[in-house]
mmCIF file of C-alpha atoms in Angstrom:
data_model
loop_
_atom_site.group_PDB
_atom_site.id
_atom_site.type_symbol
_atom_site.label_atom_id
_atom_site.label_comp_id
_atom_site.label_asym_id
_atom_site.label_seq_id
_atom_site.Cartn_x
_atom_site.Cartn_y
_atom_site.Cartn_z
ATOM 1 C CA MET V 1 -41.752 -57.426 22.325
ATOM 2 C CA LYS V 2 -38.602 -58.887 23.764
ATOM 3 C CA SER V 3 -37.313 -59.711 20.315
ATOM 4 C CA ARG V 4 -37.811 -56.070 19.219
ATOM 5 C CA THR V 5 -35.945 -54.806 22.260
ATOM 6 C CA LEU V 6 -33.138 -57.273 21.609
ATOM 7 C CA ILE V 7 -32.922 -56.206 17.962
ATOM 8 C CA ALA V 8 -32.802 -52.512 18.947
ATOM 9 C CA LEU V 9 -30.088 -53.213 21.526
ATOM 10 C CA VAL V 10 -27.996 -55.159 19.036
ATOM 11 C CA SER V 11 -28.460 -52.414 16.428
ATOM 12 C CA SER V 12 -27.394 -49.686 18.808
ATOM 13 C CA ILE V 13 -24.337 -51.659 19.887
ATOM 14 C CA GLY V 14 -23.461 -52.392 16.273
ATOM 15 C CA GLY V 15 -23.862 -48.718 15.330
ATOM 16 C CA GLY V 16 -21.670 -47.648 18.218
ATOM 17 C CA LEU V 17 -18.983 -50.143 17.264
ATOM 18 C CA LEU V 18 -19.153 -48.935 13.654
ATOM 19 C CA VAL V 19 -18.757 -45.290 14.687
ATOM 20 C CA ALA V 20 -15.916 -46.168 17.060
ATOM 21 C CA GLY V 21 -14.217 -48.202 14.368
ATOM 22 C CA SER V 22 -14.569 -45.370 11.841
ATOM 23 C CA ALA V 23 -13.211 -42.880 14.354
ATOM 24 C CA ALA V 24 -10.296 -45.183 15.112
ATOM 25 C CA LEU V 25 -9.572 -45.606 11.425
ATOM 26 C CA GLY V 26 -9.892 -41.856 10.874
ATOM 27 C CA THR V 27 -7.616 -41.115 13.805
ATOM 28 C CA ARG V 28 -5.110 -43.643 12.592
ATOM 29 C CA ALA V 29 -5.218 -42.163 9.089
ATOM 30 C CA GLY V 30 -4.922 -38.651 10.544
ATOM 31 C CA VAL V 31 -1.918 -39.596 12.634
ATOM 32 C CA LYS V 32 -0.377 -41.347 9.683
ATOM 33 C CA GLY V 33 -0.981 -38.287 7.476
ATOM 34 C CA GLN V 34 0.456 -35.970 10.107
ATOM 35 C CA ARG V 35 3.591 -38.114 10.338
ATOM 36 C CA ALA V 36 3.951 -38.037 6.556
ATOM 37 C CA ALA V 37 3.574 -34.253 6.592
ATOM 38 C CA ALA V 38 6.172 -33.989 9.342
ATOM 39 C CA GLN V 39 8.556 -36.005 7.197
ATOM 40 C CA ARG V 40 7.914 -33.653 4.275
ATOM 41 C CA VAL V 41 8.743 -30.736 6.558
ATOM 42 C CA VAL V 42 12.065 -32.350 7.389
ATOM 43 C CA ASP V 43 12.744 -32.661 3.674
ATOM 44 C CA MET V 44 11.907 -28.977 3.168
ATOM 45 C CA LEU V 45 14.392 -27.652 5.691
ATOM 46 C CA PRO V 46 17.619 -27.829 3.653
ATOM 47 C CA VAL V 47 15.841 -26.697 0.487
ATOM 48 C CA HIS V 48 14.506 -23.537 2.129
ATOM 49 C CA ALA V 49 17.804 -22.830 3.888
ATOM 50 C CA ASP V 50 19.728 -23.069 0.611
ATOM 51 C CA TRP V 51 17.207 -20.859 -1.148
ATOM 52 C CA TRP V 52 17.557 -18.043 1.402
ATOM 53 C CA ARG V 53 21.337 -18.442 1.545
ATOM 54 C CA GLU V 54 21.509 -17.894 -2.201
ATOM 55 C CA ARG V 55 19.270 -14.803 -1.931
ATOM 56 C CA GLN V 56 21.720 -13.174 0.459
ATOM 57 C CA GLN V 57 24.133 -12.732 -2.444
ATOM 58 C CA HIS V 58 21.692 -10.531 -4.367
ATOM 59 C CA GLU V 59 22.275 -6.794 -4.216
ATOM 60 C CA GLY V 60 19.538 -4.271 -3.457
ATOM 61 C CA GLN V 61 18.939 -0.617 -2.652
ATOM 62 C CA LEU V 62 17.274 -1.577 0.634
ATOM 63 C CA LEU V 63 18.342 -4.273 3.102
ATOM 64 C CA TYR V 64 15.710 -6.352 4.901
ATOM 65 C CA LEU V 65 17.035 -8.652 7.650
ATOM 66 C CA ALA V 66 14.991 -11.332 9.434
ATOM 67 C CA ILE V 67 15.684 -13.247 12.649
ATOM 68 C CA GLY V 68 13.547 -16.249 13.544
ATOM 69 C CA ASP V 69 12.836 -19.947 13.235
ATOM 70 C CA SER V 70 11.258 -22.228 10.622
ATOM 71 C CA ALA V 71 8.327 -19.837 10.162
ATOM 72 C CA ALA V 72 10.751 -17.155 8.988
ATOM 73 C CA GLN V 73 12.180 -19.773 6.608
ATOM 74 C CA GLY V 74 8.688 -20.225 5.161
ATOM 75 C CA VAL V 75 8.480 -23.935 5.987
ATOM 76 C CA GLY V 76 4.996 -25.196 5.101
ATOM 77 C CA ALA V 77 4.511 -22.803 2.178
ATOM 78 C CA THR V 78 4.555 -23.980 -1.425
ATOM 79 C CA ALA V 79 7.774 -21.968 -1.929
ATOM 80 C CA PRO V 80 10.145 -20.112 0.431
ATOM 81 C CA SER V 81 9.045 -16.803 -1.079
ATOM 82 C CA ARG V 82 5.459 -17.523 0.036
ATOM 83 C CA GLY V 83 6.423 -17.404 3.720
ATOM 84 C CA TYR V 84 5.864 -14.205 5.682
ATOM 85 C CA VAL V 85 9.468 -12.991 5.141
ATOM 86 C CA GLY V 86 9.111 -13.393 1.380
ATOM 87 C CA LEU V 87 5.722 -11.653 1.393
ATOM 88 C CA LEU V 88 7.101 -8.730 3.417
ATOM 89 C CA ALA V 89 10.113 -8.424 1.096
ATOM 90 C CA ARG V 90 7.791 -8.139 -1.888
ATOM 91 C CA ARG V 91 5.682 -5.545 -0.087
ATOM 92 C CA ILE V 92 8.767 -3.486 0.780
ATOM 93 C CA ARG V 93 9.854 -3.551 -2.856
ATOM 94 C CA HIS V 94 6.465 -2.415 -4.146
ATOM 95 C CA ARG V 95 6.007 0.309 -1.540
ATOM 96 C CA SER V 96 9.506 1.781 -1.818
ATOM 97 C CA ARG V 97 9.845 1.231 -5.594
ATOM 98 C CA MET V 98 13.404 0.121 -4.898
ATOM 99 C CA SER V 99 15.204 -3.205 -5.140
ATOM 100 C CA VAL V 100 15.451 -5.177 -1.887
ATOM 101 C CA ARG V 101 18.187 -7.451 -0.633
ATOM 102 C CA VAL V 102 16.934 -10.016 1.905
ATOM 103 C CA VAL V 103 19.251 -11.463 4.546
ATOM 104 C CA ASN V 104 17.317 -14.203 6.319
ATOM 105 C CA LEU V 105 19.359 -15.309 9.349
ATOM 106 C CA SER V 106 16.594 -17.563 10.701
ATOM 107 C CA VAL V 107 17.269 -21.237 11.486
ATOM 108 C CA SER V 108 14.569 -23.908 11.510
ATOM 109 C CA GLY V 109 13.952 -25.287 14.993
ATOM 110 C CA SER V 110 15.644 -22.328 16.656
ATOM 111 C CA THR V 111 14.673 -21.243 20.169
ATOM 112 C CA THR V 112 15.400 -17.861 21.731
ATOM 113 C CA TRP V 113 18.646 -19.304 23.080
ATOM 114 C CA GLY V 114 19.582 -20.652 19.646
ATOM 115 C CA ALA V 115 18.869 -17.282 18.008
ATOM 116 C CA LYS V 116 21.039 -15.534 20.592
ATOM 117 C CA ARG V 117 23.879 -17.989 20.005
ATOM 118 C CA ASP V 118 23.738 -18.453 16.213
ATOM 119 C CA GLN V 119 21.993 -15.461 14.668
ATOM 120 C CA LEU V 120 23.058 -12.420 16.692
ATOM 121 C CA PRO V 121 26.783 -12.741 15.859
ATOM 122 C CA LYS V 122 25.920 -12.573 12.143
ATOM 123 C CA LEU V 123 23.704 -9.533 12.699
ATOM 124 C CA GLN V 124 26.739 -7.387 13.484
ATOM 125 C CA GLN V 125 27.833 -7.585 9.834
ATOM 126 C CA TYR V 126 24.777 -5.703 8.553
ATOM 127 C CA SER V 127 22.994 -2.354 8.905
ATOM 128 C CA PRO V 128 19.458 -3.244 7.825
ATOM 129 C CA ASP V 129 16.894 -0.682 6.713
ATOM 130 C CA VAL V 130 14.094 -3.013 7.856
ATOM 131 C CA CYS V 131 14.444 -5.732 10.501
ATOM 132 C CA THR V 132 11.899 -8.238 11.869
ATOM 133 C CA VAL V 133 12.156 -10.767 14.723
ATOM 134 C CA SER V 134 9.727 -13.637 15.320
ATOM 135 C CA ILE V 135 11.129 -16.151 17.778
ATOM 136 C CA GLY V 136 9.943 -18.130 20.802
ATOM 137 C CA ALA V 137 7.351 -20.634 19.561
ATOM 138 C CA ASN V 138 9.834 -23.475 19.971
ATOM 139 C CA ASP V 139 10.437 -22.449 23.611
ATOM 140 C CA ILE V 140 6.871 -23.331 24.652
ATOM 141 C CA ALA V 141 7.370 -27.110 24.758
ATOM 142 C CA ASP V 142 9.905 -26.714 27.579
ATOM 143 C CA PHE V 143 9.068 -23.206 28.754
ATOM 144 C CA ASP V 144 11.168 -21.474 31.392
ATOM 145 C CA PRO V 145 10.069 -17.840 31.878
ATOM 146 C CA GLY V 146 13.394 -16.748 33.401
ATOM 147 C CA LYS V 147 15.530 -18.166 30.602
ATOM 148 C CA PHE V 148 13.075 -16.903 28.007
ATOM 149 C CA GLU V 149 13.296 -13.335 29.304
ATOM 150 C CA ARG V 150 17.105 -13.389 29.475
ATOM 151 C CA ASN V 151 17.320 -14.545 25.888
ATOM 152 C CA ILE V 152 14.721 -12.055 24.690
ATOM 153 C CA ARG V 153 16.605 -9.227 26.396
ATOM 154 C CA ALA V 154 19.817 -10.253 24.660
ATOM 155 C CA ILE V 155 18.100 -10.348 21.258
ATOM 156 C CA TYR V 156 16.098 -7.122 21.624
ATOM 157 C CA GLY V 157 19.146 -5.297 22.969
ATOM 158 C CA ALA V 158 21.218 -6.231 19.905
ATOM 159 C CA VAL V 159 18.797 -5.465 17.067
ATOM 160 C CA PRO V 160 18.350 -1.952 15.568
ATOM 161 C CA SER V 161 15.971 0.430 17.303
ATOM 162 C CA HIS V 162 13.525 0.328 14.380
ATOM 163 C CA THR V 163 13.111 -3.479 14.527
ATOM 164 C CA VAL V 164 9.591 -4.924 14.495
ATOM 165 C CA VAL V 165 9.293 -7.863 16.934
ATOM 166 C CA ALA V 166 6.350 -10.265 16.930
ATOM 167 C CA GLU V 167 4.230 -11.822 19.618
ATOM 168 C CA LEU V 168 4.066 -15.597 19.772
ATOM 169 C CA PRO V 169 1.112 -16.858 17.695
ATOM 170 C CA CYS V 170 -2.067 -18.276 19.181
ATOM 171 C CA MET V 171 -1.799 -22.057 19.676
ATOM 172 C CA PHE V 172 -5.429 -22.647 20.875
ATOM 173 C CA VAL V 173 -4.441 -25.539 23.200
ATOM 174 C CA PRO V 174 -5.227 -24.320 26.774
ATOM 175 C CA ASP V 175 -2.021 -25.560 28.380
ATOM 176 C CA ARG V 176 0.139 -23.986 25.679
ATOM 177 C CA GLU V 177 -1.897 -20.792 25.624
ATOM 178 C CA ARG V 178 -1.160 -20.210 29.310
ATOM 179 C CA LYS V 179 2.565 -20.370 28.550
ATOM 180 C CA VAL V 180 2.141 -18.197 25.465
ATOM 181 C CA ALA V 181 0.398 -15.542 27.576
ATOM 182 C CA VAL V 182 3.399 -15.385 29.920
ATOM 183 C CA ALA V 183 5.829 -15.273 26.998
ATOM 184 C CA ASN V 184 3.926 -12.461 25.254
ATOM 185 C CA GLU V 185 3.829 -10.413 28.464
ATOM 186 C CA ILE V 186 7.631 -10.624 28.489
ATOM 187 C CA VAL V 187 7.798 -9.728 24.784
ATOM 188 C CA HIS V 188 5.726 -6.563 25.281
ATOM 189 C CA ARG V 189 7.490 -5.467 28.454
ATOM 190 C CA VAL V 190 11.043 -5.937 27.139
ATOM 191 C CA ALA V 191 10.169 -4.420 23.749
ATOM 192 C CA ALA V 192 8.805 -1.326 25.504
ATOM 193 C CA GLU V 193 12.048 -0.988 27.475
ATOM 194 C CA PHE V 194 14.083 -0.988 24.247
ATOM 195 C CA GLY V 195 11.612 1.141 22.285
ATOM 196 C CA LEU V 196 10.781 -1.590 19.774
ATOM 197 C CA THR V 197 7.500 -1.982 17.880
ATOM 198 C CA VAL V 198 5.482 -5.156 18.540
ATOM 199 C CA ALA V 199 3.559 -6.868 15.729
ATOM 200 C CA PRO V 200 0.231 -8.234 17.139
ATOM 201 C CA LEU V 201 0.687 -11.771 15.804
ATOM 202 C CA HIS V 202 -1.155 -13.484 18.657
ATOM 203 C CA THR V 203 -4.091 -11.086 18.425
ATOM 204 C CA ILE V 204 -4.491 -11.609 14.683
ATOM 205 C CA THR V 205 -4.074 -15.407 14.689
ATOM 206 C CA LYS V 206 -6.523 -15.740 17.587
ATOM 207 C CA ARG V 207 -9.056 -13.559 15.767
ATOM 208 C CA VAL V 208 -8.893 -15.922 12.778
ATOM 209 C CA GLY V 209 -10.205 -18.739 14.961
ATOM 210 C CA LEU V 210 -9.456 -22.431 15.388
ATOM 211 C CA ARG V 211 -11.379 -23.666 12.345
ATOM 212 C CA ARG V 212 -9.734 -21.308 9.860
ATOM 213 C CA THR V 213 -6.357 -21.844 11.504
ATOM 214 C CA PHE V 214 -6.763 -25.583 10.902
ATOM 215 C CA PHE V 215 -7.312 -24.987 7.171
ATOM 216 C CA ASN V 216 -4.522 -22.378 7.106
ATOM 217 C CA SER V 217 -2.014 -24.879 8.509
ATOM 218 C CA TYR V 218 0.283 -27.337 6.812
ATOM 219 C CA GLY V 219 -0.354 -31.066 7.244
ATOM 220 C CA ASP V 220 1.832 -31.252 10.345
ATOM 221 C CA LEU V 221 -0.688 -28.929 12.094
ATOM 222 C CA PHE V 222 2.127 -26.698 13.323
ATOM 223 C CA HIS V 223 3.476 -24.666 10.418
ATOM 224 C CA PRO V 224 1.268 -22.304 8.385
ATOM 225 C CA ASN V 225 0.542 -22.895 4.710
ATOM 226 C CA ASP V 226 0.373 -20.153 2.053
ATOM 227 C CA ARG V 227 -2.872 -18.687 3.428
ATOM 228 C CA GLY V 228 -1.573 -18.914 6.973
ATOM 229 C CA TYR V 229 1.585 -16.994 6.103
ATOM 230 C CA GLU V 230 -0.507 -14.232 4.516
ATOM 231 C CA ILE V 231 -2.160 -13.792 7.913
ATOM 232 C CA TRP V 232 1.244 -13.745 9.621
ATOM 233 C CA ALA V 233 2.492 -11.090 7.194
ATOM 234 C CA SER V 234 -0.577 -8.924 7.874
ATOM 235 C CA ALA V 235 0.514 -8.634 11.518
ATOM 236 C CA PHE V 236 3.796 -7.006 10.429
ATOM 237 C CA GLU V 237 2.546 -4.910 7.505
ATOM 238 C CA PRO V 238 1.464 -1.639 9.222
ATOM 239 C CA SER V 239 4.748 -1.315 11.131
ATOM 240 C CA VAL V 240 6.857 -2.342 8.145
ATOM 241 C CA ASP V 241 5.030 0.158 5.914
ATOM 242 C CA ALA V 242 5.732 2.945 8.399
ATOM 243 C CA ARG V 243 9.400 1.972 8.530
ATOM 244 C CA VAL V 244 9.707 1.950 4.725
ATOM 245 C CA ASP V 245 8.173 5.448 4.571
ATOM 246 C CA THR V 246 10.628 6.650 7.213
ATOM 247 C CA VAL V 247 13.582 5.207 5.297
ATOM 248 C CA ALA V 248 12.394 6.992 2.155
ATOM 249 C CA ALA V 249 12.120 10.286 4.081
ATOM 250 C CA ILE V 250 15.594 9.866 5.597
ATOM 251 C CA ARG V 251 17.168 9.276 2.207
ATOM 252 C CA HIS V 252 15.374 12.258 0.696
ATOM 253 C CA TYR V 253 15.750 14.854 3.443
ATOM 254 C CA LEU V 254 18.955 13.865 5.268
ATOM 255 C CA SER V 255 22.521 13.350 4.201
ATOM 256 C CA ALA V 256 24.322 10.181 5.237
ATOM 257 C CA ARG V 257 26.297 12.119 7.836
ATOM 258 C CA GLU V 258 23.151 13.732 9.288
ATOM 259 C CA ALA V 259 21.421 10.361 9.523
ATOM 260 C CA GLU V 260 24.415 8.832 11.267
ATOM 261 C CA THR V 261 24.734 11.760 13.692
ATOM 262 C CA LEU V 262 21.026 11.807 14.556
ATOM 263 C CA GLY V 263 20.861 8.049 15.114
ATOM 264 C CA ARG V 264 17.463 7.098 16.515
ATOM 265 C CA GLU V 265 16.156 10.634 15.943
ATOM 266 C CA ALA V 266 16.849 10.519 12.189
ATOM 267 C CA GLY V 267 13.418 9.148 11.374
ATOM 268 C CA ALA V 268 11.577 11.784 13.408
ATOM 269 C CA VAL V 269 13.613 14.631 11.901
ATOM 270 C CA ALA V 270 13.130 13.355 8.338
ATOM 271 C CA ASN V 271 9.388 12.879 8.831
ATOM 272 C CA ALA V 272 9.082 16.408 10.265
ATOM 273 C CA ARG V 273 10.831 17.840 7.210
ATOM 274 C CA ALA V 274 8.591 15.800 4.946
ATOM 275 C CA GLU V 275 5.487 17.208 6.675
ATOM 276 C CA GLN V 276 6.787 20.779 6.284
ATOM 277 C CA ASP V 277 7.481 20.118 2.626
ATOM 278 C CA THR V 278 3.960 18.788 2.142
ATOM 279 C CA GLU V 279 2.381 21.786 3.885
ATOM 280 C CA GLY V 280 4.444 24.182 1.749
ATOM 281 C CA ALA V 281 3.392 22.408 -1.435
ATOM 282 C CA GLU V 282 -0.269 22.594 -0.418
ATOM 283 C CA ALA V 283 0.055 26.334 0.307
ATOM 284 C CA LEU V 284 1.645 26.975 -3.101
ATOM 285 C CA ASP V 285 -1.035 24.950 -4.823
ATOM 286 C CA HIS V 286 -3.780 26.914 -3.036
ATOM 287 C CA ALA V 287 -2.194 30.250 -3.973
ATOM 288 C CA GLY V 288 -1.796 29.089 -7.565
ATOM 289 C CA ARG V 289 -5.505 28.302 -7.810
ATOM 290 C CA GLN V 290 -6.463 31.781 -6.498
ATOM 291 C CA SER V 291 -4.154 33.860 -8.752
ATOM 292 C CA PRO V 292 -2.837 32.233 -11.932
ATOM 293 C CA GLY V 293 0.846 32.769 -12.586
ATOM 294 C CA PRO V 294 2.526 33.781 -15.824
ATOM 295 C CA VAL V 295 2.515 30.252 -17.178
ATOM 296 C CA GLU V 296 -1.187 29.859 -16.498
ATOM 297 C CA ARG V 297 -2.000 33.234 -18.079
ATOM 298 C CA LEU V 298 -0.004 32.305 -21.185
ATOM 299 C CA ARG V 299 -1.906 29.024 -21.343
ATOM 300 C CA GLN V 300 -5.218 30.905 -21.157
ATOM 301 C CA ARG V 301 -4.217 33.280 -23.986
ATOM 302 C CA MET V 302 -3.100 30.356 -26.145
ATOM 303 C CA THR V 303 -6.396 28.598 -25.462
ATOM 304 C CA ALA V 304 -8.403 31.709 -26.406
ATOM 305 C CA SER V 305 -6.380 32.182 -29.617
ATOM 306 C CA ALA V 306 -6.851 28.571 -30.552
ATOM 307 C CA THR V 307 -10.619 28.910 -30.009
ATOM 308 C CA HIS V 308 -10.773 31.996 -32.275
ATOM 309 C CA ASP V 309 -8.790 30.222 -35.001
ATOM 310 C CA GLU V 310 -11.048 27.242 -34.726
ATOM 311 C CA HIS V 311 -14.162 29.424 -35.311
ATOM 312 C CA GLU V 312 -12.535 30.955 -38.417
ATOM 313 C CA HIS V 313 -11.657 27.521 -39.775
ATOM 314 C CA GLU V 314 -15.240 26.378 -39.230
ATOM 315 C CA HIS V 315 -16.511 29.435 -41.176
ATOM 316 C CA GLU V 316 -14.144 28.688 -44.060
ATOM 317 C CA ARG V 317 -15.209 25.050 -44.156
ATOM 318 C CA ALA V 318 -18.856 26.116 -44.272
ATOM 319 C CA THR V 319 -18.111 28.507 -47.167
ATOM 320 C CA ASP V 320 -16.329 25.824 -49.155
ATOM 321 C CA ALA V 321 -19.170 23.411 -48.620
ATOM 322 C CA ASN V 322 -21.974 25.876 -49.829
ATOM 323 C CA PRO V 323 -20.468 28.527 -52.188
ATOM 324 C CA ASP V 324 -23.892 29.531 -53.742
ATOM 325 C CA GLN V 325 -25.392 30.148 -50.332
ATOM 326 C CA HIS V 326 -22.332 32.203 -49.386
ATOM 327 C CA ARG V 327 -22.678 34.381 -52.580
ATOM 328 C CA ASP V 328 -26.380 34.958 -51.857
ATOM 329 C CA ARG V 329 -25.527 36.015 -48.332
ATOM 330 C CA GLN V 330 -22.912 38.485 -49.666
ATOM 331 C CA SER V 331 -25.468 39.928 -52.207
ATOM 332 C CA ASP V 332 -27.973 40.417 -49.412
ATOM 333 C CA GLU V 333 -25.355 42.133 -47.280
ATOM 334 C CA GLN V 334 -24.407 44.514 -50.210
ATOM 335 C CA ALA V 335 -28.056 45.287 -51.043
ATOM 336 C CA ALA V 336 -28.900 46.176 -47.489
ATOM 337 C CA PRO V 337 -26.888 49.501 -47.400
ATOM 338 C CA ALA V 338 -28.419 50.617 -50.758
ATOM 339 C CA GLN V 339 -31.940 50.079 -49.481
ATOM 340 C CA HIS V 340 -31.004 51.987 -46.366
ATOM 341 C CA ASP V 341 -29.783 54.940 -48.467
ATOM 342 C CA GLU V 342 -32.973 54.946 -50.620
ATOM 343 C CA GLN V 343 -35.066 55.042 -47.485
ATOM 344 C CA ALA V 344 -32.918 57.790 -46.009
ATOM 345 C CA GLU V 345 -33.060 60.113 -49.131
ATOM 346 C CA PRO V 346 -36.892 60.889 -49.052
ATOM 347 C CA ASP V 347 -36.534 61.503 -45.376
ATOM 348 C CA GLN V 348 -33.886 64.147 -46.079
ATOM 349 C CA HIS V 349 -36.198 65.928 -48.684
ATOM 350 C CA ASP V 350 -39.022 65.948 -46.201
ATOM 351 C CA ASN V 351 -36.792 67.430 -43.543
ATOM 352 C CA ARG V 352 -35.637 70.273 -45.839
ATOM 353 C CA ALA V 353 -39.218 71.143 -46.851
ATOM 354 C CA GLN V 354 -40.352 71.214 -43.251
ATOM 355 C CA SER V 355 -37.421 73.517 -42.406
ATOM 356 C CA ALA V 356 -38.403 75.957 -45.193
ATOM 357 C CA ARG V 357 -41.983 76.190 -43.946
ATOM 358 C CA GLN V 358 -40.836 77.045 -40.474
ATOM 359 C CA GLN V 359 -38.689 80.134 -41.571
ATOM 360 C CA PRO V 360 -40.549 83.632 -41.104
ATOM 361 C CA ALA V 361 -41.569 85.623 -44.334
ATOM 362 C CA GLY V 362 -40.133 89.188 -45.092
ATOM 363 C CA PRO V 363 -42.236 92.568 -45.729
ATOM 364 C CA SER V 364 -44.450 92.795 -48.857
ATOM 365 C CA GLY V 365 -42.696 94.442 -51.999
ATOM 366 C CA ASP V 366 -39.429 94.773 -50.184
ATOM 367 C CA VAL V 367 -36.586 94.252 -52.698
ATOM 368 C CA GLY V 368 -33.818 95.489 -50.514
ATOM 369 C CA GLY V 369 -34.408 99.414 -50.708
ATOM 370 C CA THR V 370 -35.932 101.974 -48.323
ATOM 371 C CA PRO V 371 -39.447 103.324 -48.836
#
């Protein structure tokens, strides 16, 4: 009995040591893999920066400008174009059916203070049609709410009024999430003061959950991978789509001088004119369905004429295919009036005879004299 107990104790201790050793090895391998991934991220930084710098030289009918950090650079994706800025640029191009020039001012590792210092001065050179800002994740490690708000105010006060600004993403670690909650309260409050639209990045990344976020992250467990950046882009898409539609309406319904004079109101005025145009087109279409116009009447007459011609062509084709049957039909049609006349002639004789019988007879022996 004692030997069994001793064996069980030794087995349990051995199993525990084995599990602990495996966990230690796994942790060590995980840490080693994370360090290797972090080194790969460092290697990515100049490659992505050069790629976006080269894209700034491309011309386009629309200008999309981005302010941010390494996430805006697309670090962690298989290619810079697979980051959320690249995905949004492609969406803008498809929705507007126009070419897009992308000016990505973001700098990897940038904080709100770094964006204010390095990126805002360059912003003054451009008048973007679409502008996005996603900054602040790098502030959380050494978070100071007062400094964060001052920097955010400087950034939001300098960008165009149509800019879409993003919340900080969900980080799932309780200590960091408390700081993120404070930062996002500042983002929403300051954005409301400047009339800017907020992309619900924290809401969407939190909804995805910790497990999926782990698989949607790069090996360094900080930057998103391709799937993760698709989720980031989805937070911006509704607001960016609305902005692209507004830009299209402004270009269609307003002159350049009107747009410049109206300023922030240009979008509202252009959208109002677009709605009036749509209502007018619907009214014309409804009236056209009730009473066809000259073009529609001409189309109906041409259709009727074509149908009549088609019936005649079918009759001719049938005649050519069966000439004997056609001759028999013609003989029958010619014989029919003759039979009708033969039947009508006895009837006429009978009618004359009946008329003679009905006339009254004159006096006997009367030959036209007087008695």
